[in-house]
mmCIF file of C-alpha atoms and ligand atoms in Angstrom:
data_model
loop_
_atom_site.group_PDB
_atom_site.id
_atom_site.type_symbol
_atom_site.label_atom_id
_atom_site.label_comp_id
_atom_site.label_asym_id
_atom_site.label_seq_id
_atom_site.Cartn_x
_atom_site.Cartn_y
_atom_site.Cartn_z
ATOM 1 C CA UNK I 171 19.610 -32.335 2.436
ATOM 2 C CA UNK I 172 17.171 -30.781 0.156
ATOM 3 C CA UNK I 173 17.084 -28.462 -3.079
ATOM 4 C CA UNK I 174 15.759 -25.111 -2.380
ATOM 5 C CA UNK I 175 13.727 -23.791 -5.347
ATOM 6 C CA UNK I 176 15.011 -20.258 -6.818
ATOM 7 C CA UNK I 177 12.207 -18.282 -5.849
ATOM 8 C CA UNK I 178 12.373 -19.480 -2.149
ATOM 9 C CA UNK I 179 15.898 -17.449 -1.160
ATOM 10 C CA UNK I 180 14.681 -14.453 0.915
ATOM 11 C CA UNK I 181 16.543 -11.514 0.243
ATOM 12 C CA UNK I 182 17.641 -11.401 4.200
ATOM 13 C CA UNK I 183 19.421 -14.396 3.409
ATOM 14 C CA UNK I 184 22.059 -12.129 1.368
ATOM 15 C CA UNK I 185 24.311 -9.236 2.616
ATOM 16 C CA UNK I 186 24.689 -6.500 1.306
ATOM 17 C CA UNK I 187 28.683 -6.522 0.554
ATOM 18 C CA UNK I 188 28.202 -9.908 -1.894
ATOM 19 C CA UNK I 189 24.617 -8.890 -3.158
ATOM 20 C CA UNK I 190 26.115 -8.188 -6.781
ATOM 21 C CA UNK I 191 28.232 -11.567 -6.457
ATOM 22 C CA UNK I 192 25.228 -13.719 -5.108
ATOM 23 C CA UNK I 193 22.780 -12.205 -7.879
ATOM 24 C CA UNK I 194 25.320 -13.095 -10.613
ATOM 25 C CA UNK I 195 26.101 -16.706 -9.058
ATOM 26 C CA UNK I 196 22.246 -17.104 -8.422
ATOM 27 C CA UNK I 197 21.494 -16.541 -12.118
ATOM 28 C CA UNK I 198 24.449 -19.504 -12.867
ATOM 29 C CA UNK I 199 22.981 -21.688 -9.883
ATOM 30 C CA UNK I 200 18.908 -21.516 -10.839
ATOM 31 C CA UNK I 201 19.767 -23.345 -14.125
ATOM 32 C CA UNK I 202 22.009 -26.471 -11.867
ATOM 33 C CA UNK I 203 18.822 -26.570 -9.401
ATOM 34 C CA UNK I 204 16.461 -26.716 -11.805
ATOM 35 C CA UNK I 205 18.141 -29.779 -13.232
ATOM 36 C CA UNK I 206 18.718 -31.150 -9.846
ATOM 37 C CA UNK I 207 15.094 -30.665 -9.134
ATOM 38 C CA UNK I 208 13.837 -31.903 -12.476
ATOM 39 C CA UNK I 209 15.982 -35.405 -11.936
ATOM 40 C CA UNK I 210 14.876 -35.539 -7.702
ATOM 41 C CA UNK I 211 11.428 -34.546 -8.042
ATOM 42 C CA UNK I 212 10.224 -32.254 -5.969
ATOM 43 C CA UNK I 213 7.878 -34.271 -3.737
ATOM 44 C CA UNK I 214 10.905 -36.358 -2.693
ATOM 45 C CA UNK I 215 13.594 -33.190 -2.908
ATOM 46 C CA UNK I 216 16.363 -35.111 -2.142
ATOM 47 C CA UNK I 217 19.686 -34.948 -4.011
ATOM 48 C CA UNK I 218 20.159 -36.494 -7.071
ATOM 49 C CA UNK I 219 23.728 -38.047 -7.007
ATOM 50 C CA UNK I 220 24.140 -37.134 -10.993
ATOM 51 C CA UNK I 221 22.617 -34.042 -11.192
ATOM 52 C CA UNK I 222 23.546 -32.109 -7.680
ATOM 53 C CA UNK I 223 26.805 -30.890 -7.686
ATOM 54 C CA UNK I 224 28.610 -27.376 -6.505
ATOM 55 C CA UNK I 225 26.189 -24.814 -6.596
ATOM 56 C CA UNK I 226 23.058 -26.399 -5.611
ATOM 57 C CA UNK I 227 21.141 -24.678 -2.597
ATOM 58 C CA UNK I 228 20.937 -26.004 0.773
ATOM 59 C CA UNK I 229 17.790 -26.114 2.401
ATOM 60 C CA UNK I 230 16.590 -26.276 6.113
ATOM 61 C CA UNK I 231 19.737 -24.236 7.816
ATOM 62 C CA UNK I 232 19.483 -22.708 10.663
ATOM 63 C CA UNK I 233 21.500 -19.636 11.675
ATOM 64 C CA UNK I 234 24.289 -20.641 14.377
ATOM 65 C CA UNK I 235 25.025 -18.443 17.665
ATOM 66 C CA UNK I 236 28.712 -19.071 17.428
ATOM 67 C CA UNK I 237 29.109 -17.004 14.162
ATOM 68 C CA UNK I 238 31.075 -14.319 14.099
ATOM 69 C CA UNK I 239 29.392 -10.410 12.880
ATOM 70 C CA UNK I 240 32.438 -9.864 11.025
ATOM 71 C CA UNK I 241 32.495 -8.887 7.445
ATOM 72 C CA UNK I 242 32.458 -12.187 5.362
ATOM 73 C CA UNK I 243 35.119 -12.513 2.659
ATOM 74 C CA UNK I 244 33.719 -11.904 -0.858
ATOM 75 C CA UNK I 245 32.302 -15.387 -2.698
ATOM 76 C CA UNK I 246 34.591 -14.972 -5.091
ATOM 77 C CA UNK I 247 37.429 -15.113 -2.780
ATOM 78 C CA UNK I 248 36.823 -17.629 -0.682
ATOM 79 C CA UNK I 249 36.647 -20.007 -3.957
ATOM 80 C CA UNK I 250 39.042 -18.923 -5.985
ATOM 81 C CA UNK I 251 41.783 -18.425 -3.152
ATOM 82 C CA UNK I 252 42.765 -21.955 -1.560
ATOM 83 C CA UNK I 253 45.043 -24.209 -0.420
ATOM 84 C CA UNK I 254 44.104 -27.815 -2.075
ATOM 85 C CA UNK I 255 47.359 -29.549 -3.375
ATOM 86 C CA UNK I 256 45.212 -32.115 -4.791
ATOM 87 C CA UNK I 257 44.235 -29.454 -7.785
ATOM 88 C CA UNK I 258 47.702 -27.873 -7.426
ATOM 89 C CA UNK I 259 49.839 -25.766 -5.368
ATOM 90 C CA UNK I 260 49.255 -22.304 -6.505
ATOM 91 C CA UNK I 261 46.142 -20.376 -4.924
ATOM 92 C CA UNK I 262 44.337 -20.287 -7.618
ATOM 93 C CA UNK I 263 45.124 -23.781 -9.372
ATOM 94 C CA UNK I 264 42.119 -25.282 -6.963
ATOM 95 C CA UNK I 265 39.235 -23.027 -8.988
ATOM 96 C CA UNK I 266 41.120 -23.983 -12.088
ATOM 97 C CA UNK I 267 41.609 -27.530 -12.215
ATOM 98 C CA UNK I 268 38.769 -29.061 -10.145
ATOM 99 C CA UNK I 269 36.632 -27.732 -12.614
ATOM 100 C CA UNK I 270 35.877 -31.237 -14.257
ATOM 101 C CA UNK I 271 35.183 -32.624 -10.548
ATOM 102 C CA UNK I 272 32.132 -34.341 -9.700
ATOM 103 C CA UNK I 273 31.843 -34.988 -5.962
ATOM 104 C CA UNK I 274 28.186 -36.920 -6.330
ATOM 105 C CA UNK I 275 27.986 -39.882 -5.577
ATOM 106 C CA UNK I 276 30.522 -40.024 -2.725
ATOM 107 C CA UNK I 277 30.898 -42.984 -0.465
ATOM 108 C CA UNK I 278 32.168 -42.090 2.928
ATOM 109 C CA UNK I 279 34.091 -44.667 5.606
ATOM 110 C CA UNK I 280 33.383 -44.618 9.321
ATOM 111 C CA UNK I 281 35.768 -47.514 11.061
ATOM 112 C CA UNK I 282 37.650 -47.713 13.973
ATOM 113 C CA UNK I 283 37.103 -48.253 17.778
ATOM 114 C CA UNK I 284 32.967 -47.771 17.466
ATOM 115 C CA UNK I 285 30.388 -49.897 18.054
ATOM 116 C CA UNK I 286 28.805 -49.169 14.671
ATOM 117 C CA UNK I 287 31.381 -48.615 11.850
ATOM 118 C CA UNK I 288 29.819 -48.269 8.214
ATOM 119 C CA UNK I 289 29.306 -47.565 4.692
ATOM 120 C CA UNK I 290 27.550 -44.436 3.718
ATOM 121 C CA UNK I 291 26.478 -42.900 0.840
ATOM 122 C CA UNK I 292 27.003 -38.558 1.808
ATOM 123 C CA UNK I 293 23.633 -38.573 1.860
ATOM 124 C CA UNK I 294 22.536 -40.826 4.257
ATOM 125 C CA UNK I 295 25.587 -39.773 6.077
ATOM 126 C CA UNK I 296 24.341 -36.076 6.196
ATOM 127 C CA UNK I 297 20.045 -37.237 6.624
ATOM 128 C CA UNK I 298 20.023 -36.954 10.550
ATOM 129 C CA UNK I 299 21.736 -34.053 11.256
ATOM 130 C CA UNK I 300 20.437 -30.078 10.756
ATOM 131 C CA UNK I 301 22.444 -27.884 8.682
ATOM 132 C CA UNK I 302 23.557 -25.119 10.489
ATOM 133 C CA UNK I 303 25.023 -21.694 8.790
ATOM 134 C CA UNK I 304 28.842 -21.126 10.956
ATOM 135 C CA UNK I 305 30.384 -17.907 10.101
ATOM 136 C CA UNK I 306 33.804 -18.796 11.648
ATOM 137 C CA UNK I 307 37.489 -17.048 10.742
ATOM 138 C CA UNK I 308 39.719 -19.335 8.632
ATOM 139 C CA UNK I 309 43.353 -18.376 9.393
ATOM 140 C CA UNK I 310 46.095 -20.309 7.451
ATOM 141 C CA UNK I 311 49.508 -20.738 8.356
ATOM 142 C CA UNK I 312 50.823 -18.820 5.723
ATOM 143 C CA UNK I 313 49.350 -15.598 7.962
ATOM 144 C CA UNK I 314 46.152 -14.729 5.907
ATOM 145 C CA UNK I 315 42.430 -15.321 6.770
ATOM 146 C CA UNK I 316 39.078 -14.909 5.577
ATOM 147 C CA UNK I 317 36.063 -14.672 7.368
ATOM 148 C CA UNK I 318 33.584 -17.893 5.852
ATOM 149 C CA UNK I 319 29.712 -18.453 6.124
ATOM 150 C CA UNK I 320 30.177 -22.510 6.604
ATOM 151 C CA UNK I 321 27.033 -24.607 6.386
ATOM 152 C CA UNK I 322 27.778 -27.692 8.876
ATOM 153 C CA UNK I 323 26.613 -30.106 11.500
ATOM 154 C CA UNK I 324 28.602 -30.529 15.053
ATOM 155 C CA UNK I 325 31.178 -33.159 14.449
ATOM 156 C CA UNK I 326 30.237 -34.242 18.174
ATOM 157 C CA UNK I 327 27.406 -35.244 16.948
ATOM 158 C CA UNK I 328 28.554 -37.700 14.309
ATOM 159 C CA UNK I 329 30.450 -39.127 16.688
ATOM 160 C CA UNK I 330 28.336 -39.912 19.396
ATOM 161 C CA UNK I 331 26.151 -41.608 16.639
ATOM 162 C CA UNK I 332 28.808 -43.661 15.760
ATOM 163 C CA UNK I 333 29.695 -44.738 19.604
ATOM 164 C CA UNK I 334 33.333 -44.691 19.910
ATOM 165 C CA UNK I 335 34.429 -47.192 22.549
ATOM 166 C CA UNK I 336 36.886 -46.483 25.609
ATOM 167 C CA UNK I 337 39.595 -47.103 23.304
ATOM 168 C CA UNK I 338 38.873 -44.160 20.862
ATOM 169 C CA UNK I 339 41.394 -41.439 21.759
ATOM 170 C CA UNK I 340 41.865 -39.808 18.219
ATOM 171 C CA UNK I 341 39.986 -39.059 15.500
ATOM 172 C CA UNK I 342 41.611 -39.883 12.061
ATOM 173 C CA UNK I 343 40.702 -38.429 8.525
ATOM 174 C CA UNK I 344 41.574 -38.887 4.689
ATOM 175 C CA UNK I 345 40.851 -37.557 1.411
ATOM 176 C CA UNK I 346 39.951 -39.130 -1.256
ATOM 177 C CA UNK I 347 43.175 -40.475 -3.338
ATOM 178 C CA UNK I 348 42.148 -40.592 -7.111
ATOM 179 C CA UNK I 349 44.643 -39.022 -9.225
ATOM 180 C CA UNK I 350 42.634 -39.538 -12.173
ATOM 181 C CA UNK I 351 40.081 -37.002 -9.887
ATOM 182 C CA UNK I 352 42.497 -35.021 -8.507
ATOM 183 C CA UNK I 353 45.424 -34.567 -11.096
ATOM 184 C CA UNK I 354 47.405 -32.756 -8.111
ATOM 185 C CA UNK I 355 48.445 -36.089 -6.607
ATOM 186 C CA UNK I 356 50.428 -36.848 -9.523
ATOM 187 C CA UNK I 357 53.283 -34.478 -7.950
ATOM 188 C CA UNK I 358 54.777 -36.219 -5.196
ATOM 189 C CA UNK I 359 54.620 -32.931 -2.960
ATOM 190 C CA UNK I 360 52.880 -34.526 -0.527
ATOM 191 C CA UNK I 361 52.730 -38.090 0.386
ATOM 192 C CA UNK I 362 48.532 -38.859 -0.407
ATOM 193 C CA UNK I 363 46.353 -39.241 0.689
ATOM 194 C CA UNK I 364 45.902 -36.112 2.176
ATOM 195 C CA UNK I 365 45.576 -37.077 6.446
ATOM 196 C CA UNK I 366 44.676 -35.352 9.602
ATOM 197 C CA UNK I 367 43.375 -35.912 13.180
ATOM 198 C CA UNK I 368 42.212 -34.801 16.078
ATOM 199 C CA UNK I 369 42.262 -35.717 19.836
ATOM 200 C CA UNK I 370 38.592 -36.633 21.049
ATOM 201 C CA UNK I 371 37.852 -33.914 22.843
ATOM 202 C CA UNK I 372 38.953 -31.278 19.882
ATOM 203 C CA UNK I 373 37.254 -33.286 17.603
ATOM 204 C CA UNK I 374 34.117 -33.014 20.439
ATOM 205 C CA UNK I 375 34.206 -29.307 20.389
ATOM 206 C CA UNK I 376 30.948 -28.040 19.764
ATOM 207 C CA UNK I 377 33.143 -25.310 17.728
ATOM 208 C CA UNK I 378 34.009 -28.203 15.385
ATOM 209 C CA UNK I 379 31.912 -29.237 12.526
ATOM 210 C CA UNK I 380 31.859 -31.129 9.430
ATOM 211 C CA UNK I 381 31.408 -28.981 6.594
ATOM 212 C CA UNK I 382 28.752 -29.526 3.807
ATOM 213 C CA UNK I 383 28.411 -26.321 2.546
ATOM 214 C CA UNK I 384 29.439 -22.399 2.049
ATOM 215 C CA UNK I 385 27.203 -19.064 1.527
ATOM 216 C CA UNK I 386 24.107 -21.249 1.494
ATOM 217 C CA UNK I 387 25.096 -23.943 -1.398
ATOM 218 C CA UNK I 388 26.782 -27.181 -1.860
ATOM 219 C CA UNK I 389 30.412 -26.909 -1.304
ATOM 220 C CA UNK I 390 32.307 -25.471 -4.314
ATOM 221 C CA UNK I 391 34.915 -27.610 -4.974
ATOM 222 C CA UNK I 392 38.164 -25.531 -4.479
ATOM 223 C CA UNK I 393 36.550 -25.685 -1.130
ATOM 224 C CA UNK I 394 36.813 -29.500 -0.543
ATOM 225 C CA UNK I 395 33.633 -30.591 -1.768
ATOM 226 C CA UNK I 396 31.373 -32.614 -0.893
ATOM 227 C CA UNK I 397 32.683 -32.823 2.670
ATOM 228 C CA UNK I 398 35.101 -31.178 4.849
ATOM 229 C CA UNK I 399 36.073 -30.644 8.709
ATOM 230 C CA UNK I 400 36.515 -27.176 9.725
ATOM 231 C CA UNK I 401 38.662 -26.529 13.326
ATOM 232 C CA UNK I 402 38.004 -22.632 13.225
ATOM 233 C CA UNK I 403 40.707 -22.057 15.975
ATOM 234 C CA UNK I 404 43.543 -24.087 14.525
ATOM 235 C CA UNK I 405 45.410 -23.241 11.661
ATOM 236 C CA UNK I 406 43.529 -23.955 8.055
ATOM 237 C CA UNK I 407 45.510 -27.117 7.218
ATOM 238 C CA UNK I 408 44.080 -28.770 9.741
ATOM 239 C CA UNK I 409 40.720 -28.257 7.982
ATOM 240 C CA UNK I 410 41.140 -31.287 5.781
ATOM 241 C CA UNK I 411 38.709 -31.297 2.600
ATOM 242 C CA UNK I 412 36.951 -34.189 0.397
ATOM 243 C CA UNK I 413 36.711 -36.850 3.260
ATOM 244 C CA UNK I 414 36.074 -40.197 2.181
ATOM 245 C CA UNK I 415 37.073 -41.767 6.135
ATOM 246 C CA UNK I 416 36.715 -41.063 9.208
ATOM 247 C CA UNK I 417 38.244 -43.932 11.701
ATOM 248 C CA UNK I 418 38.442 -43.859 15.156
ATOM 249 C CA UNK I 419 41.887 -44.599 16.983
ATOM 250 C CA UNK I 420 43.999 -45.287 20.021
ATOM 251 C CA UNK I 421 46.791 -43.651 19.191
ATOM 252 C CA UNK I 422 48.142 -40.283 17.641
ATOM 253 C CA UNK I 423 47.104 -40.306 14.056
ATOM 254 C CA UNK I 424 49.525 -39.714 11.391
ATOM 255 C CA UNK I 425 49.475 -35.420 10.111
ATOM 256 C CA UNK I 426 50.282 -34.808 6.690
ATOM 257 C CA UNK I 427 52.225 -31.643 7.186
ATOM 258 C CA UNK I 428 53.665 -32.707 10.259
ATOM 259 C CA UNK I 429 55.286 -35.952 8.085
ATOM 260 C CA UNK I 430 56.792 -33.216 5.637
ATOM 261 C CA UNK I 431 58.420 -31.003 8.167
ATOM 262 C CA UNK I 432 57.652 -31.996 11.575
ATOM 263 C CA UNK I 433 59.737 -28.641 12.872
ATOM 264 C CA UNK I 434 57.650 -26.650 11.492
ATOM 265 C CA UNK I 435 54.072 -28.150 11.496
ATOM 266 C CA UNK I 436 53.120 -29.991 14.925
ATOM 267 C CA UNK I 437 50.099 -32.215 15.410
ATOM 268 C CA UNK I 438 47.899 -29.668 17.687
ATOM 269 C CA UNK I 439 48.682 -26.277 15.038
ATOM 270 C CA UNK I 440 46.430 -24.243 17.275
ATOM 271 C CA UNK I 441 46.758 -20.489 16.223
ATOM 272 C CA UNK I 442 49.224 -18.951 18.291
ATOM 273 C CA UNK I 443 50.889 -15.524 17.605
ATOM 274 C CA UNK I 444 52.873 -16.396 20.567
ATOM 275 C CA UNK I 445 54.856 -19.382 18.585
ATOM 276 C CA UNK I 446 56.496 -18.364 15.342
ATOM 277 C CA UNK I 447 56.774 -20.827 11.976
ATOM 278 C CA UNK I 448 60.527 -21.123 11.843
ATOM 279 C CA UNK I 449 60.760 -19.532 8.731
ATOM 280 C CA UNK I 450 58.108 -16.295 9.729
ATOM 281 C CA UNK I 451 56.043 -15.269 12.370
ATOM 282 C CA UNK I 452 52.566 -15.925 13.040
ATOM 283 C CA UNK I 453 51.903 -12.278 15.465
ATOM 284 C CA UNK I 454 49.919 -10.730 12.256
ATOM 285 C CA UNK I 455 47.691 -11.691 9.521
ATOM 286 C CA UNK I 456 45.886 -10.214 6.323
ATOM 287 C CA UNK I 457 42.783 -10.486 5.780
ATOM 288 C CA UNK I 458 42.006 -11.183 2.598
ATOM 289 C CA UNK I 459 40.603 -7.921 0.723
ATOM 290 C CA UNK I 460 42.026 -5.719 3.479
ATOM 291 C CA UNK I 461 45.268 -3.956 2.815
ATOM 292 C CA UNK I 462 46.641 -3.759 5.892
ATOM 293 C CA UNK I 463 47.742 -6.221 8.513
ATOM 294 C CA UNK I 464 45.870 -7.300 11.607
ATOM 295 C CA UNK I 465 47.353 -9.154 14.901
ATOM 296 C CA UNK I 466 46.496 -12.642 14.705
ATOM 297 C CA UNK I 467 44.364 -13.414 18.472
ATOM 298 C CA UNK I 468 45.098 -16.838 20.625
ATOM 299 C CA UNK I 469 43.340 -19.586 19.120
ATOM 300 C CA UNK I 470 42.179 -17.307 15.882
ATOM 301 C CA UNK I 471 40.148 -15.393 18.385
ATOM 302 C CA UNK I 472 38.224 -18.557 20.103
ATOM 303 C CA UNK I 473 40.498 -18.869 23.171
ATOM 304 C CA UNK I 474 37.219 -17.942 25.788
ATOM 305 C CA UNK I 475 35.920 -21.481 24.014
ATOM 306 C CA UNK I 476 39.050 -23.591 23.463
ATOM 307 C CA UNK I 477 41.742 -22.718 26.073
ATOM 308 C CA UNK I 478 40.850 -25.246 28.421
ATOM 309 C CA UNK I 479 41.172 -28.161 26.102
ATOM 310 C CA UNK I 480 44.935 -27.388 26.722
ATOM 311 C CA UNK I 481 45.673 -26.063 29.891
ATOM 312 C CA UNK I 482 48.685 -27.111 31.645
ATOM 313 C CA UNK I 483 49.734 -27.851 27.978
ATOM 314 C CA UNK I 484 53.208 -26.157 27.041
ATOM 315 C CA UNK I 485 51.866 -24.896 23.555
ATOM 316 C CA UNK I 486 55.610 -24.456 22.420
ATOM 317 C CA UNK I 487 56.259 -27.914 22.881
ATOM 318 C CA UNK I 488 52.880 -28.876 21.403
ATOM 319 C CA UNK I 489 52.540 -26.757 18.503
HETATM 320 N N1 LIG W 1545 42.852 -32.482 1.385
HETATM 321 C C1 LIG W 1545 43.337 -31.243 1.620
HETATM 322 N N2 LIG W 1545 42.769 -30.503 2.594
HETATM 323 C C2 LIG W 1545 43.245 -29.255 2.848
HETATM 324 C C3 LIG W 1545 44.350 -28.735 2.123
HETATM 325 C C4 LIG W 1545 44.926 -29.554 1.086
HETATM 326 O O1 LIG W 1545 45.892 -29.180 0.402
HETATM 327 N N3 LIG W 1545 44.374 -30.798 0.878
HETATM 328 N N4 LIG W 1545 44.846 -27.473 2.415
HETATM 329 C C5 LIG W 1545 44.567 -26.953 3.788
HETATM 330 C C6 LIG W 1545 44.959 -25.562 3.991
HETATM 331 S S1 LIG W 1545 46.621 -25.249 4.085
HETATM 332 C C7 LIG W 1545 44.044 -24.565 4.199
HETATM 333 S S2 LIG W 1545 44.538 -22.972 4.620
HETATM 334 C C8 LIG W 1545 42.567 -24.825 4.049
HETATM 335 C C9 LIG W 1545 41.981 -23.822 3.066
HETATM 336 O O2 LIG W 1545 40.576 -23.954 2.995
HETATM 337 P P1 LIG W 1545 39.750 -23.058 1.956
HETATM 338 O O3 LIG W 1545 40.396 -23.188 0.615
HETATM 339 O O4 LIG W 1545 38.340 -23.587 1.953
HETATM 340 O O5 LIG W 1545 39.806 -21.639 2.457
HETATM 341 O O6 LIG W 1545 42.299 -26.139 3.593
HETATM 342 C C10 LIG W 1545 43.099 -27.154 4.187
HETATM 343 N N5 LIG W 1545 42.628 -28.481 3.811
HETATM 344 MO MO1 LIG W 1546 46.835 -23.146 5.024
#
């Protein structure tokens, strides 16, 4: 992952709706890479745990073919709007109180049925694989959605590096628990730390990456810096953010929003208009910024991709 100096971001890089955003955030970000760069050098370019944090440029992505043309959702939006009960429950408590949050340096877990379970500093985690730019549609439960410019790597392709045995069925994953970090987790609303999963061949999806970055920087933390899964046709909470493990497993891991209402939240969660919450219905959506409603589509739109993965499935038993 490497530091991309100021003057190197083409203007094609930015469109035209967040221009006025991206030329105020790039005069905030130019002073953070200039200190990352300073600290790295720039013969070596790497990160420098201390210095990079949200905001720093990515360098080396490549545009994906399975982004969507929509209209992304504003900057501003996407990181000031979120779901991250670690920093609190309201939408914007996330941009508020992970302020103070350094990501860097951030040890990440691999365990489980592999052959080759390890320690890894992000970095070394993230070294072999090319950043790719996703534009995928997030769609939460609570029936909005934003359209996000994700900078990622396959998760299939973690995987395979890792070399899962016959016995790895699942794929488990948990965010950090540091409620000196994350002063959400001193209300017991949820039971931390935060947990999700994934059945190996969702979690093989070539639709199904591992998040390092959005709108061409670091990940801002509201958006679950440093590191973060994104399932773009399953509802957000599946999406779980800060990951400090990843473990391989036999059996059905664990869901944290299953474990608090298991009526209402199922292990799968695939967007479905045809399967209402029991408390509202999931046929429409708002964009954010848009004032009307749209219909929400079969898996958020990526049912031509993901419908196999479940036929013969019923999807109102598995929800
Ligand atoms: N660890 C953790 N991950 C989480 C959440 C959370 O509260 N904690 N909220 C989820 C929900 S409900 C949604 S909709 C998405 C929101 O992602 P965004 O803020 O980047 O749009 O993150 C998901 N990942
Ligand atoms: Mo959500």
């Amino acid at each position: 992952m490497l530091i991309k100096k100021p003057p190197d971001i083409k203007p094609s890089e930015i469109t035209s709706k967040s221009l006025f955003l991206r030329r105020r955030e790039f005069l905030s970000v130019s002073i953070n890479s200039t200190a990352a760069i300073a600290t790295a050098g720039l013969a070596g370019g790497l990160l420098a745990p201390s210095a990079a944090q949200a905001g720093t440029k990515l360098q080396g992505i490549v545009k994906s073919p399975f982004s969507t043309k929509e209209e992304l959702t504003p900057y501003e939006d996407v990181t000031t709007y979120n779901n991250f009960y670690e920093f609190g429950t309201n939408k914007e408590d996330p941009a508020e109180y992970s302020k103070d949050f350094k990501p860097l340096p951030w040890t990440l877990k691999v365990e489980g049925a592999c052959n080759k379970p390890g320690t890894f500093q992000l970095e070394d985690f993230i070294k072999p694989h090319q950043l790719e730019e996703r534009i995928y549609r997030l769609r939460c439960v609570e029936a909005w959605s934003m359209v996000i410019p994700w900078v990622g790597f396959p998760l299939a392709d973690v995987i395979k590096r890792f070399e899962p045995t016959g016995n790895a069925k699942y794929v488990a994953f948990t965010t950090l628990l540091d409620p000196k970090r994350m002063p959400g987790q001193t209300n017991s609303v949820l039971d931390w730390p935060y947990v999700e999963g994934l059945r190996m061949d969702e979690a093989m999806h070539p639709l199904t990456i591992l998040a390092v970055g959005l709108y061409g920087e670091m990940l801002p933390n509201p958006n679950g810096a440093p590191l973060r899964l994104v399932v773009p046709w399953k509802y957000g909470f599946k999406s779980i953010k800060s990951i400090v493990k990843i473990a391989f497993t036999e059996t059905q891991p664990p869901t944290t929003w299953n474990m608090v209402a298991p009526n209402e939240y199922g292990f799968y969660s695939n967007v479905n208009p045809n399967h209402d919450h029991p408390r509202w219905t999931q046929k429409k959506e708002r964009r954010i910024g848009d004032l009307f409603k749209r219909p929400t589509l079969m898996f958020n739109g990526y049912a031509d991709q993901v419908a196999s993965l479940y036929a013969g499935m019923d999807l109102d038993k598995y929800y």
